[in-house]
Short mmCIF file of C-alpha atoms and ligand atoms in Angstrom, two decimals:
data_model
loop_
_atom_site.label_atom_id
_atom_site.label_comp_id
_atom_site.label_asym_id
_atom_site.label_seq_id
_atom_site.Cartn_x
_atom_site.Cartn_y
_atom_site.Cartn_z
CA UNK A 1 0.44 -0.23 -0.14
CA UNK A 2 2.72 2.96 0.71
CA UNK A 3 4.86 1.30 -2.24
CA UNK A 4 1.16 2.22 -3.85
CA UNK A 5 0.84 5.78 -2.89
CA UNK A 6 4.88 6.23 -3.79
CA UNK A 7 3.70 5.27 -7.37
CA UNK A 8 0.65 7.82 -7.53
CA UNK A 9 2.78 10.71 -6.00
CA UNK A 10 5.42 9.88 -8.35
CA UNK A 11 2.80 9.90 -11.53
CA UNK A 12 1.38 12.47 -10.49
CA UNK A 13 4.89 14.41 -10.94
CA UNK A 14 5.66 12.73 -14.39
CA UNK A 15 2.06 14.57 -15.34
CA UNK A 16 3.86 16.59 -18.03
CA UNK A 17 5.48 13.40 -19.61
CA UNK A 18 1.96 11.83 -19.18
CA UNK A 19 3.46 8.35 -19.71
CA UNK A 20 4.17 5.79 -17.21
CA UNK A 21 5.34 2.23 -17.03
CA UNK A 22 3.49 0.03 -14.61
CA UNK A 23 4.37 -3.42 -12.74
CA UNK A 24 1.40 -5.32 -11.63
CA UNK A 25 2.08 -5.44 -7.87
CA UNK A 26 0.18 -2.41 -6.70
CA UNK A 27 -3.61 -2.63 -7.67
CA UNK A 28 -6.39 -0.11 -6.63
CA UNK A 29 -9.79 -1.63 -6.33
CA UNK A 30 -11.89 -2.99 -9.11
CA UNK A 31 -14.90 -1.89 -7.02
CA UNK A 32 -16.01 1.53 -6.73
CA UNK A 33 -16.53 3.41 -3.72
CA UNK A 34 -19.99 4.19 -2.37
CA UNK A 35 -21.05 8.16 -2.34
CA UNK A 36 -22.85 8.85 0.18
CA UNK A 37 -24.96 11.62 -1.63
CA UNK A 38 -26.02 8.92 -3.85
CA UNK A 39 -26.86 6.29 -0.47
CA UNK A 40 -28.63 9.14 1.09
CA UNK A 41 -30.89 9.35 -2.60
CA UNK A 42 -31.89 6.11 -2.56
CA UNK A 43 -32.76 6.00 0.64
CA UNK A 44 -36.13 8.01 -0.73
CA UNK A 45 -37.21 5.46 -3.00
CA UNK A 46 -40.23 4.52 -1.69
CA UNK A 47 -41.90 1.47 -1.79
CA UNK A 48 -45.66 3.22 -1.16
CA UNK A 49 -45.27 5.84 -3.80
CA UNK A 50 -44.76 2.84 -6.59
CA UNK A 51 -47.56 1.29 -5.25
CA UNK A 52 -49.57 3.96 -5.76
CA UNK A 53 -48.16 4.45 -9.37
CA UNK A 54 -48.48 1.37 -10.45
CA UNK A 55 -52.46 1.12 -9.17
CA UNK A 56 -53.00 4.21 -11.12
CA UNK A 57 -51.55 2.89 -14.39
CA UNK A 58 -53.77 -0.53 -13.76
CA UNK A 59 -56.54 1.78 -13.17
CA UNK A 60 -56.87 2.89 -16.86
CA UNK A 61 -57.87 -0.27 -17.61
CA UNK A 62 -56.09 -0.74 -20.93
CA UNK A 63 -53.05 1.11 -22.26
CA UNK A 64 -53.04 -0.96 -25.09
CA UNK A 65 -51.47 1.28 -27.91
CA UNK A 66 -54.26 1.06 -29.77
CA UNK A 67 -56.82 1.44 -27.22
CA UNK A 68 -58.55 5.32 -27.16
CA UNK A 69 -56.44 8.74 -26.70
CA UNK A 70 -59.56 11.56 -27.56
CA UNK A 71 -60.76 13.75 -25.10
CA UNK A 72 -63.64 12.08 -24.12
CA UNK A 73 -61.37 8.70 -23.13
CA UNK A 74 -58.70 10.76 -21.33
CA UNK A 75 -61.29 12.55 -19.31
CA UNK A 76 -62.95 9.65 -18.56
CA UNK A 77 -59.47 8.07 -17.37
CA UNK A 78 -59.66 4.62 -19.45
CA UNK A 79 -57.41 3.92 -22.05
CA UNK A 80 -53.67 5.25 -23.25
CA UNK A 81 -54.41 8.31 -24.23
CA UNK A 82 -55.60 8.83 -20.32
CA UNK A 83 -52.13 7.26 -19.19
CA UNK A 84 -49.66 9.47 -21.34
CA UNK A 85 -51.43 12.67 -19.66
CA UNK A 86 -51.21 11.57 -15.83
CA UNK A 87 -47.66 10.36 -16.83
CA UNK A 88 -47.07 13.73 -17.84
CA UNK A 89 -48.73 15.57 -15.25
CA UNK A 90 -46.48 13.39 -12.42
CA UNK A 91 -43.44 14.28 -14.48
CA UNK A 92 -44.08 18.09 -14.10
CA UNK A 93 -45.33 17.58 -10.43
CA UNK A 94 -42.05 16.22 -9.55
CA UNK A 95 -40.35 18.72 -11.69
CA UNK A 96 -42.20 21.49 -9.82
CA UNK A 97 -41.24 20.13 -6.67
CA UNK A 98 -37.36 20.58 -7.01
CA UNK A 99 -38.00 24.50 -8.30
CA UNK A 100 -38.25 23.42 -12.27
CA UNK A 101 -35.37 21.25 -12.39
CA UNK A 102 -36.74 18.85 -15.27
CA UNK A 103 -38.39 19.81 -18.79
CA UNK A 104 -40.76 17.48 -19.49
CA UNK A 105 -41.55 16.89 -22.77
CA UNK A 106 -43.51 14.46 -25.34
CA UNK A 107 -42.42 12.90 -28.64
CA UNK A 108 -45.28 12.39 -30.88
CA UNK A 109 -45.35 10.41 -34.63
CA UNK A 110 -47.55 8.83 -36.48
CA UNK A 111 -46.60 4.98 -37.08
CA UNK A 112 -48.21 3.57 -40.56
CA UNK A 113 -50.16 0.40 -40.60
CA UNK A 114 -48.19 -2.81 -39.64
CA UNK A 115 -48.53 -6.30 -38.84
CA UNK A 116 -49.66 -5.22 -35.25
CA UNK A 117 -51.19 -1.73 -35.66
CA UNK A 118 -54.25 -2.17 -38.08
CA UNK A 119 -54.43 1.68 -38.98
CA UNK A 120 -52.04 4.56 -38.99
CA UNK A 121 -51.60 5.65 -34.99
CA UNK A 122 -50.58 8.13 -33.04
CA UNK A 123 -47.88 6.54 -30.50
CA UNK A 124 -46.42 9.13 -27.31
CA UNK A 125 -43.44 8.54 -25.38
CA UNK A 126 -43.25 10.86 -22.70
CA UNK A 127 -39.89 11.99 -20.64
CA UNK A 128 -38.64 14.24 -18.27
CA UNK A 129 -34.40 15.88 -18.90
CA UNK A 130 -32.46 16.38 -15.89
CA UNK A 131 -29.84 18.55 -17.48
CA UNK A 132 -26.39 18.35 -16.29
CA UNK A 133 -25.07 21.17 -14.32
CA UNK A 134 -21.52 21.46 -15.65
CA UNK A 135 -21.72 22.46 -19.07
CA UNK A 136 -19.10 20.39 -20.44
CA UNK A 137 -21.30 18.22 -19.11
CA UNK A 138 -24.67 18.23 -19.72
CA UNK A 139 -24.80 16.99 -23.53
CA UNK A 140 -23.46 13.50 -21.76
CA UNK A 141 -26.91 11.44 -21.53
CA UNK A 142 -27.55 8.23 -19.24
CA UNK A 143 -31.21 7.14 -19.87
CA UNK A 144 -33.50 5.02 -18.12
CA UNK A 145 -36.89 3.90 -19.47
CA UNK A 146 -40.16 1.44 -19.13
CA UNK A 147 -42.88 1.08 -21.61
CA UNK A 148 -45.99 2.17 -20.22
CA UNK A 149 -48.70 0.66 -23.39
CA UNK A 150 -49.97 -2.50 -22.38
CA UNK A 151 -51.77 -5.79 -23.71
CA UNK A 152 -53.62 -8.90 -23.08
CA UNK A 153 -54.20 -12.03 -25.30
CA UNK A 154 -54.66 -10.48 -28.07
CA UNK A 155 -52.39 -7.71 -28.95
CA UNK A 156 -55.20 -6.30 -31.54
CA UNK A 157 -57.53 -5.60 -28.63
CA UNK A 158 -58.61 -2.39 -28.71
CA UNK A 159 -60.86 -1.99 -25.51
CA UNK A 160 -60.90 -5.12 -23.16
CA UNK A 161 -58.78 -4.87 -19.49
CA UNK A 162 -55.28 -5.07 -20.16
CA UNK A 163 -53.49 -4.14 -16.41
CA UNK A 164 -49.96 -4.06 -17.56
CA UNK A 165 -49.12 -4.27 -13.76
CA UNK A 166 -45.94 -6.16 -14.09
CA UNK A 167 -45.76 -5.79 -17.65
CA UNK A 168 -44.60 -2.86 -18.21
CA UNK A 169 -46.41 -0.69 -15.05
CA UNK A 170 -43.16 -1.95 -12.76
CA UNK A 171 -40.60 -0.31 -15.07
CA UNK A 172 -42.65 2.34 -15.99
CA UNK A 173 -42.80 2.89 -11.83
CA UNK A 174 -39.12 2.60 -12.26
CA UNK A 175 -38.76 5.96 -14.73
CA UNK A 176 -41.49 8.10 -12.50
CA UNK A 177 -39.55 7.34 -8.95
CA UNK A 178 -35.88 7.93 -9.96
CA UNK A 179 -37.24 11.04 -11.47
CA UNK A 180 -38.83 11.45 -8.23
CA UNK A 181 -35.69 10.97 -6.17
CA UNK A 182 -32.90 12.21 -8.16
CA UNK A 183 -34.62 15.61 -9.43
CA UNK A 184 -32.88 16.69 -5.99
CA UNK A 185 -29.60 15.79 -6.94
CA UNK A 186 -27.16 18.05 -9.12
CA UNK A 187 -24.88 16.00 -11.33
CA UNK A 188 -22.66 16.84 -14.15
CA UNK A 189 -23.72 14.75 -16.98
CA UNK A 190 -27.84 14.96 -17.81
CA UNK A 191 -30.37 12.27 -17.38
CA UNK A 192 -33.58 11.34 -18.75
CA UNK A 193 -36.91 9.24 -17.77
CA UNK A 194 -37.99 7.91 -20.62
CA UNK A 195 -41.23 5.98 -20.67
CA UNK A 196 -42.54 4.69 -24.19
CA UNK A 197 -45.90 3.41 -26.85
CA UNK A 198 -45.57 0.66 -28.86
CA UNK A 199 -43.34 -1.82 -27.18
CA UNK A 200 -46.08 -4.77 -27.82
CA UNK A 201 -47.16 -3.81 -30.78
CA UNK A 202 -43.00 -3.91 -31.90
CA UNK A 203 -41.04 -1.41 -30.10
CA UNK A 204 -41.91 1.08 -32.34
CA UNK A 205 -41.62 3.82 -29.48
CA UNK A 206 -37.87 3.16 -28.00
CA UNK A 207 -37.35 2.96 -32.08
CA UNK A 208 -38.67 6.37 -32.98
CA UNK A 209 -37.22 7.76 -29.96
CA UNK A 210 -33.50 6.13 -30.13
CA UNK A 211 -33.58 7.15 -34.05
CA UNK A 212 -34.35 10.64 -33.26
CA UNK A 213 -31.45 10.77 -30.11
CA UNK A 214 -28.73 8.97 -33.04
CA UNK A 215 -30.25 12.58 -35.67
CA UNK A 216 -29.42 14.60 -32.92
CA UNK A 217 -25.93 13.27 -32.12
CA UNK A 218 -25.29 13.51 -35.67
CA UNK A 219 -26.15 16.92 -35.54
CA UNK A 220 -24.50 18.24 -32.99
CA UNK A 221 -21.26 16.63 -32.46
CA UNK A 222 -21.16 16.92 -28.42
CA UNK A 223 -24.12 15.04 -27.79
CA UNK A 224 -23.66 11.17 -26.39
CA UNK A 225 -26.34 8.90 -25.08
CA UNK A 226 -23.76 6.79 -23.16
CA UNK A 227 -26.34 4.11 -21.63
CA UNK A 228 -29.97 2.82 -21.54
CA UNK A 229 -31.41 1.26 -18.72
CA UNK A 230 -34.70 -0.77 -20.01
CA UNK A 231 -36.36 -2.05 -17.40
CA UNK A 232 -39.30 -4.41 -18.35
CA UNK A 233 -41.22 -7.13 -16.09
CA UNK A 234 -39.27 -5.70 -12.93
CA UNK A 235 -42.34 -6.64 -10.77
CA UNK A 236 -40.90 -9.58 -8.56
CA UNK A 237 -44.21 -11.96 -9.45
CA UNK A 238 -44.60 -13.31 -6.39
CA UNK A 239 -44.83 -17.20 -7.72
CA UNK A 240 -43.54 -19.38 -5.39
CA UNK A 241 -40.20 -20.20 -7.23
CA UNK A 242 -39.08 -16.55 -7.12
CA UNK A 243 -35.69 -15.29 -6.15
CA UNK A 244 -36.57 -11.26 -4.40
CA UNK A 245 -32.80 -11.27 -4.04
CA UNK A 246 -31.75 -10.92 -7.69
CA UNK A 247 -32.43 -9.17 -11.02
CA UNK A 248 -31.48 -10.34 -14.03
CA UNK A 249 -29.27 -7.61 -16.52
CA UNK A 250 -29.36 -9.07 -20.22
CA UNK A 251 -26.89 -7.86 -22.43
CA UNK A 252 -26.06 -7.77 -26.35
CA UNK A 253 -23.07 -9.84 -27.08
CA UNK A 254 -21.91 -8.89 -30.49
CA UNK A 255 -23.23 -5.38 -31.32
CA UNK A 256 -26.51 -5.14 -33.32
CA UNK A 257 -24.87 -1.92 -34.52
CA UNK A 258 -21.07 -3.52 -35.66
CA UNK A 259 -19.46 -3.26 -38.53
CA UNK A 260 -17.62 -5.75 -41.28
CA UNK A 261 -14.52 -4.36 -39.61
CA UNK A 262 -16.21 -4.36 -36.32
CA UNK A 263 -17.07 -8.21 -36.70
CA UNK A 264 -13.32 -9.03 -38.02
CA UNK A 265 -11.48 -7.49 -34.97
CA UNK A 266 -13.78 -9.18 -32.49
CA UNK A 267 -13.98 -12.75 -34.42
CA UNK A 268 -9.74 -11.66 -34.77
CA UNK A 269 -9.35 -11.13 -30.64
CA UNK A 270 -12.36 -12.66 -29.10
CA UNK A 271 -13.98 -8.80 -28.65
CA UNK A 272 -17.29 -10.94 -28.23
CA UNK A 273 -17.91 -10.50 -24.78
CA UNK A 274 -16.52 -6.59 -24.65
CA UNK A 275 -19.77 -4.55 -26.47
CA UNK A 276 -20.74 -1.57 -25.00
CA UNK A 277 -23.62 -3.30 -23.30
CA UNK A 278 -21.73 -5.67 -21.30
CA UNK A 279 -19.58 -2.91 -20.33
CA UNK A 280 -22.59 -0.98 -18.74
CA UNK A 281 -23.75 -4.68 -17.58
CA UNK A 282 -20.24 -5.18 -15.94
CA UNK A 283 -20.93 -1.46 -14.56
CA UNK A 284 -24.43 -2.39 -13.16
CA UNK A 285 -22.73 -5.59 -11.16
CA UNK A 286 -20.18 -2.46 -9.40
CA UNK A 287 -22.94 -0.41 -8.73
CA UNK A 288 -24.67 -3.24 -6.89
CA UNK A 289 -21.62 -4.41 -5.18
CA UNK A 290 -21.23 -0.73 -3.38
CA UNK A 291 -24.64 0.12 -2.74
CA UNK A 292 -27.17 -1.57 -0.74
CA UNK A 293 -29.85 -1.14 -3.57
CA UNK A 294 -31.27 -5.13 -1.43
CA UNK A 295 -31.52 -6.59 -4.70
CA UNK A 296 -28.37 -7.99 -6.93
CA UNK A 297 -27.91 -7.61 -9.94
CA UNK A 298 -27.25 -11.25 -12.28
CA UNK A 299 -25.60 -10.63 -15.56
CA UNK A 300 -27.02 -12.73 -18.85
CA UNK A 301 -24.65 -12.97 -21.24
CA UNK A 302 -27.44 -12.71 -23.80
CA UNK A 303 -29.21 -10.41 -25.62
CA UNK A 304 -32.48 -11.09 -24.79
CA UNK A 305 -34.45 -14.01 -22.80
CA UNK A 306 -35.88 -16.78 -25.69
CA UNK A 307 -38.12 -15.46 -28.46
CA UNK A 308 -38.66 -12.27 -26.51
CA UNK A 309 -37.49 -8.44 -27.30
CA UNK A 310 -37.23 -5.30 -25.33
CA UNK A 311 -36.74 -2.16 -25.96
CA UNK A 312 -33.04 -1.62 -25.38
CA UNK A 313 -32.42 -3.79 -28.28
CA UNK A 314 -34.21 -0.47 -30.29
CA UNK A 315 -30.80 1.70 -28.94
CA UNK A 316 -28.69 -1.46 -29.76
CA UNK A 317 -29.39 -0.90 -33.30
CA UNK A 318 -28.58 2.40 -32.94
CA UNK A 319 -25.20 1.73 -32.10
CA UNK A 320 -25.98 2.73 -28.04
CA UNK A 321 -24.93 0.63 -24.79
CA UNK A 322 -27.98 -0.77 -23.38
CA UNK A 323 -29.58 -3.07 -21.16
CA UNK A 324 -33.04 -4.69 -20.05
CA UNK A 325 -33.61 -5.27 -16.55
CA UNK A 326 -36.22 -8.29 -15.64
CA UNK A 327 -37.50 -10.34 -12.58
CA UNK A 328 -35.54 -13.63 -11.89
CA UNK A 329 -38.32 -16.14 -12.50
CA UNK A 330 -41.43 -14.57 -14.74
CA UNK A 331 -44.84 -16.13 -14.24
CA UNK A 332 -46.22 -16.58 -18.46
CA UNK A 333 -49.75 -16.76 -16.82
CA UNK A 334 -49.80 -13.35 -15.47
CA UNK A 335 -48.36 -12.05 -19.09
CA UNK A 336 -50.15 -10.80 -22.06
CA UNK A 337 -53.49 -12.90 -21.14
CA UNK A 338 -56.57 -11.97 -20.46
CA UNK A 339 -57.74 -11.65 -16.78
CA UNK A 340 -59.57 -14.41 -16.20
CA UNK A 341 -60.06 -18.20 -14.22
CA UNK A 342 -59.63 -21.41 -16.09
CA UNK A 343 -58.87 -24.82 -14.44
CA UNK A 344 -58.19 -23.23 -11.39
CA UNK A 345 -55.16 -21.20 -12.67
CA UNK A 346 -55.21 -17.27 -12.39
CA UNK A 347 -54.01 -15.61 -15.44
CA UNK A 348 -53.51 -12.14 -15.67
CA UNK A 349 -51.02 -9.57 -15.33
CA UNK A 350 -52.67 -8.27 -12.21
CA UNK A 351 -51.71 -5.96 -9.16
CA UNK A 352 -52.15 -9.02 -6.43
CA UNK A 353 -48.72 -10.09 -8.42
CA UNK A 354 -46.41 -7.61 -8.10
CA UNK A 355 -44.19 -7.50 -4.62
CA UNK A 356 -44.12 -3.56 -4.80
CA UNK A 357 -40.68 -3.49 -2.37
CA UNK A 358 -39.26 -5.79 -4.68
CA UNK A 359 -40.02 -2.75 -7.76
CA UNK A 360 -38.70 -0.53 -5.12
CA UNK A 361 -34.93 -2.37 -4.75
CA UNK A 362 -34.77 -2.72 -8.67
CA UNK A 363 -35.12 1.52 -8.46
CA UNK A 364 -32.27 1.51 -6.30
CA UNK A 365 -30.43 0.08 -8.30
CA UNK A 366 -31.24 1.85 -11.28
CA UNK A 367 -30.85 5.29 -9.64
CA UNK A 368 -27.48 4.45 -7.78
CA UNK A 369 -26.71 3.76 -11.54
CA UNK A 370 -27.56 6.79 -13.31
CA UNK A 371 -26.25 9.11 -10.62
CA UNK A 372 -23.13 7.02 -10.25
CA UNK A 373 -22.82 7.79 -14.16
CA UNK A 374 -24.18 10.80 -14.23
CA UNK A 375 -21.74 12.17 -11.72
CA UNK A 376 -18.63 10.45 -13.36
CA UNK A 377 -16.51 11.70 -15.95
CA UNK A 378 -16.85 11.04 -19.73
CA UNK A 379 -15.08 7.47 -20.64
CA UNK A 380 -11.45 8.48 -22.05
CA UNK A 381 -11.21 8.78 -25.93
CA UNK A 382 -9.54 7.20 -28.32
CA UNK A 383 -8.39 4.54 -26.33
CA UNK A 384 -5.50 1.96 -28.41
CA UNK A 385 -3.72 -1.09 -28.29
CA UNK A 386 0.26 -0.43 -29.74
CA UNK A 387 0.67 -3.09 -31.60
CA UNK A 388 3.61 -2.05 -34.39
CA UNK A 389 5.76 -4.65 -32.14
CA UNK A 390 6.24 -8.02 -31.35
CA UNK A 391 6.49 -7.52 -27.45
CA UNK A 392 5.71 -8.80 -24.10
CA UNK A 393 4.72 -5.85 -22.31
CA UNK A 394 1.71 -3.83 -23.45
CA UNK A 395 1.17 -0.15 -24.37
CA UNK A 396 -2.09 1.62 -23.91
CA UNK A 397 -2.59 5.44 -25.20
CA UNK A 398 -5.89 7.42 -25.11
CA UNK A 399 -7.20 10.62 -25.25
CA UNK A 400 -8.26 12.94 -22.08
CA UNK A 401 -11.52 12.13 -21.36
CA UNK A 402 -13.72 14.83 -22.48
CA UNK A 403 -15.89 17.39 -20.24
CA UNK A 404 -12.70 18.14 -17.75
CA UNK A 405 -14.15 16.08 -14.75
CA UNK A 406 -11.08 12.89 -15.02
CA UNK A 407 -8.55 13.80 -12.50
CA UNK A 408 -6.69 9.83 -13.22
CA UNK A 409 -7.33 7.08 -15.16
CA UNK A 410 -7.18 3.11 -14.04
CA UNK A 411 -6.48 0.17 -16.66
CA UNK A 412 -8.20 -2.77 -16.00
CA UNK A 413 -7.80 -6.00 -17.04
CA UNK A 414 -9.15 -9.87 -17.08
CA UNK A 415 -8.74 -12.80 -18.01
CA UNK A 416 -10.03 -13.79 -21.50
CA UNK A 417 -11.69 -16.18 -20.06
CA UNK A 418 -13.40 -13.91 -17.03
CA UNK A 419 -16.34 -12.62 -16.94
CA UNK A 420 -16.19 -9.76 -15.25
CA UNK A 421 -12.73 -6.91 -14.56
CA UNK A 422 -10.28 -8.78 -12.39
CA UNK A 423 -8.26 -5.85 -11.65
CA UNK A 424 -7.69 -2.18 -11.69
CA UNK A 425 -4.27 -0.36 -11.76
CA UNK A 426 -4.19 3.53 -10.95
CA UNK A 427 -2.12 5.20 -13.36
CA UNK A 428 -2.81 8.54 -12.68
CA UNK A 429 -3.51 11.47 -14.42
CA UNK A 430 -2.23 10.29 -18.01
CA UNK A 431 -2.38 9.20 -21.33
CA UNK A 432 -0.69 6.61 -22.03
CA UNK A 433 0.54 3.58 -20.13
CA UNK A 434 2.87 0.44 -20.23
CA UNK A 435 1.47 -2.84 -18.61
CA UNK A 436 3.76 -5.45 -17.57
CA UNK A 437 1.20 -8.15 -18.91
CA UNK A 438 1.13 -9.31 -22.07
CA UNK A 439 -1.98 -8.05 -24.33
CA UNK A 440 -2.19 -11.59 -25.64
CA UNK A 441 -3.11 -12.58 -22.85
CA UNK A 442 -5.67 -10.69 -20.92
CA UNK A 443 -8.60 -8.15 -22.24
CA UNK A 444 -7.10 -4.20 -20.85
CA UNK A 445 -9.55 -1.52 -20.14
CA UNK A 446 -9.01 2.47 -19.35
CA UNK A 447 -11.77 4.44 -17.37
CA UNK A 448 -11.73 7.61 -15.48
CA UNK A 449 -11.68 9.11 -12.53
CA UNK A 450 -13.15 11.49 -10.82
CA UNK A 451 -11.87 13.47 -7.49
CA UNK A 452 -14.62 12.29 -5.81
CA UNK A 453 -13.72 8.08 -7.00
CA UNK A 454 -16.54 8.07 -9.61
CA UNK A 455 -15.76 6.10 -12.42
CA UNK A 456 -16.34 6.53 -15.74
CA UNK A 457 -17.71 3.74 -18.43
CA UNK A 458 -14.46 1.56 -19.27
CA UNK A 459 -13.16 1.34 -22.43
CA UNK A 460 -11.87 -1.44 -24.71
CA UNK A 461 -9.00 -0.01 -26.49
CA UNK A 462 -8.62 -1.06 -30.38
CA UNK A 463 -5.17 -2.21 -31.62
CA UNK A 464 -3.26 0.47 -33.69
CA UNK A 465 -0.24 -0.61 -36.12
ZN1 ZN B 1 -43.57 -5.57 -21.91
#
């Protein structure tokens, strides 16, 4: 440890040279330390508030994307239009409580007929933007989403009851509760709390939103969406075999948006488990160890469950890091079913099957992840691994984390067979480090760290000849 501190001072004094050579004996923790402010915010997350919000969502009878959204149905409180207006009013109320700290917006568009949309239908996403407090970092975005539309046995049923308490009243409630609690915090980067529609008709809302973000980024270079947390079926269905101590986090391996060149590199160097989404999943595992959310993330290294999809995929398709949270064990009698009893079996996505304490724990894990990322520096840019010479040391280079929050950097590595980062080496405020390890034997990454110890997402280097 003494050696380590000495090394830190030594590297700091070399800041001008901005390059270090590292033995691999002295290492920093791979585990993040808890930020007391974030820990305090997590205690504000309330299972009672979540219960009230899911009950309210179910009270709209159906939230089918194809259901009524005219003035009369909104006034009568039935259909997706009424749900949309209530979510908007709820976000606005949270914003009022923090002195107008959030901008509440809608993203409306007309979806032309498809297999699951019989006639042209207006689809509206509702979201609140908590703008980052630091001008140089406010264009960096982290986002949490859930879908507020629901369905019953028939995707095309426009008027029959479709309570959608778990799928996805629970995920919508996570976005709402994260907004209510995190809006009281001040963090340098921007957080978006999103609720989308059209998920059950073919991910229409999230697709439109992800494309919109991509277009905005193309026009305005400073913008970046660093992470998307999709919560879909996080109600902790009260079946006997449920494990309420864990939540699954699904992440894609080979990125949906990989180019031919990316695929060649992934094949050649063993990059199948190093997509941006997978780094985000590992980050969530780290957050789960640093904070006591009451539920532990179980990483599932696959895009989604068999034959199922979700809104995170819309973001993956646009090249963004996005993961899906889902309860450990789903009860398929309680999803996509008309509410009924048949041969003694209860069907339907009803309130009675939802565990509100569990949803609150999942919301805490989400809030801790969002706040940690939004408080952290941007990831380092243009991370490279020098491969021109055949040698057994490994030299990494990178550009400083944009936005000026980074105080120092850490080089991470793990065995090629390991699921998570195993080692972290603080290399000070450098932009180049030589590790006494062969790049052929391990996988490397670099992350930025601020003065308070907030860590960025890690970036795996690309080879440079
Ligand atoms: Zn769903």
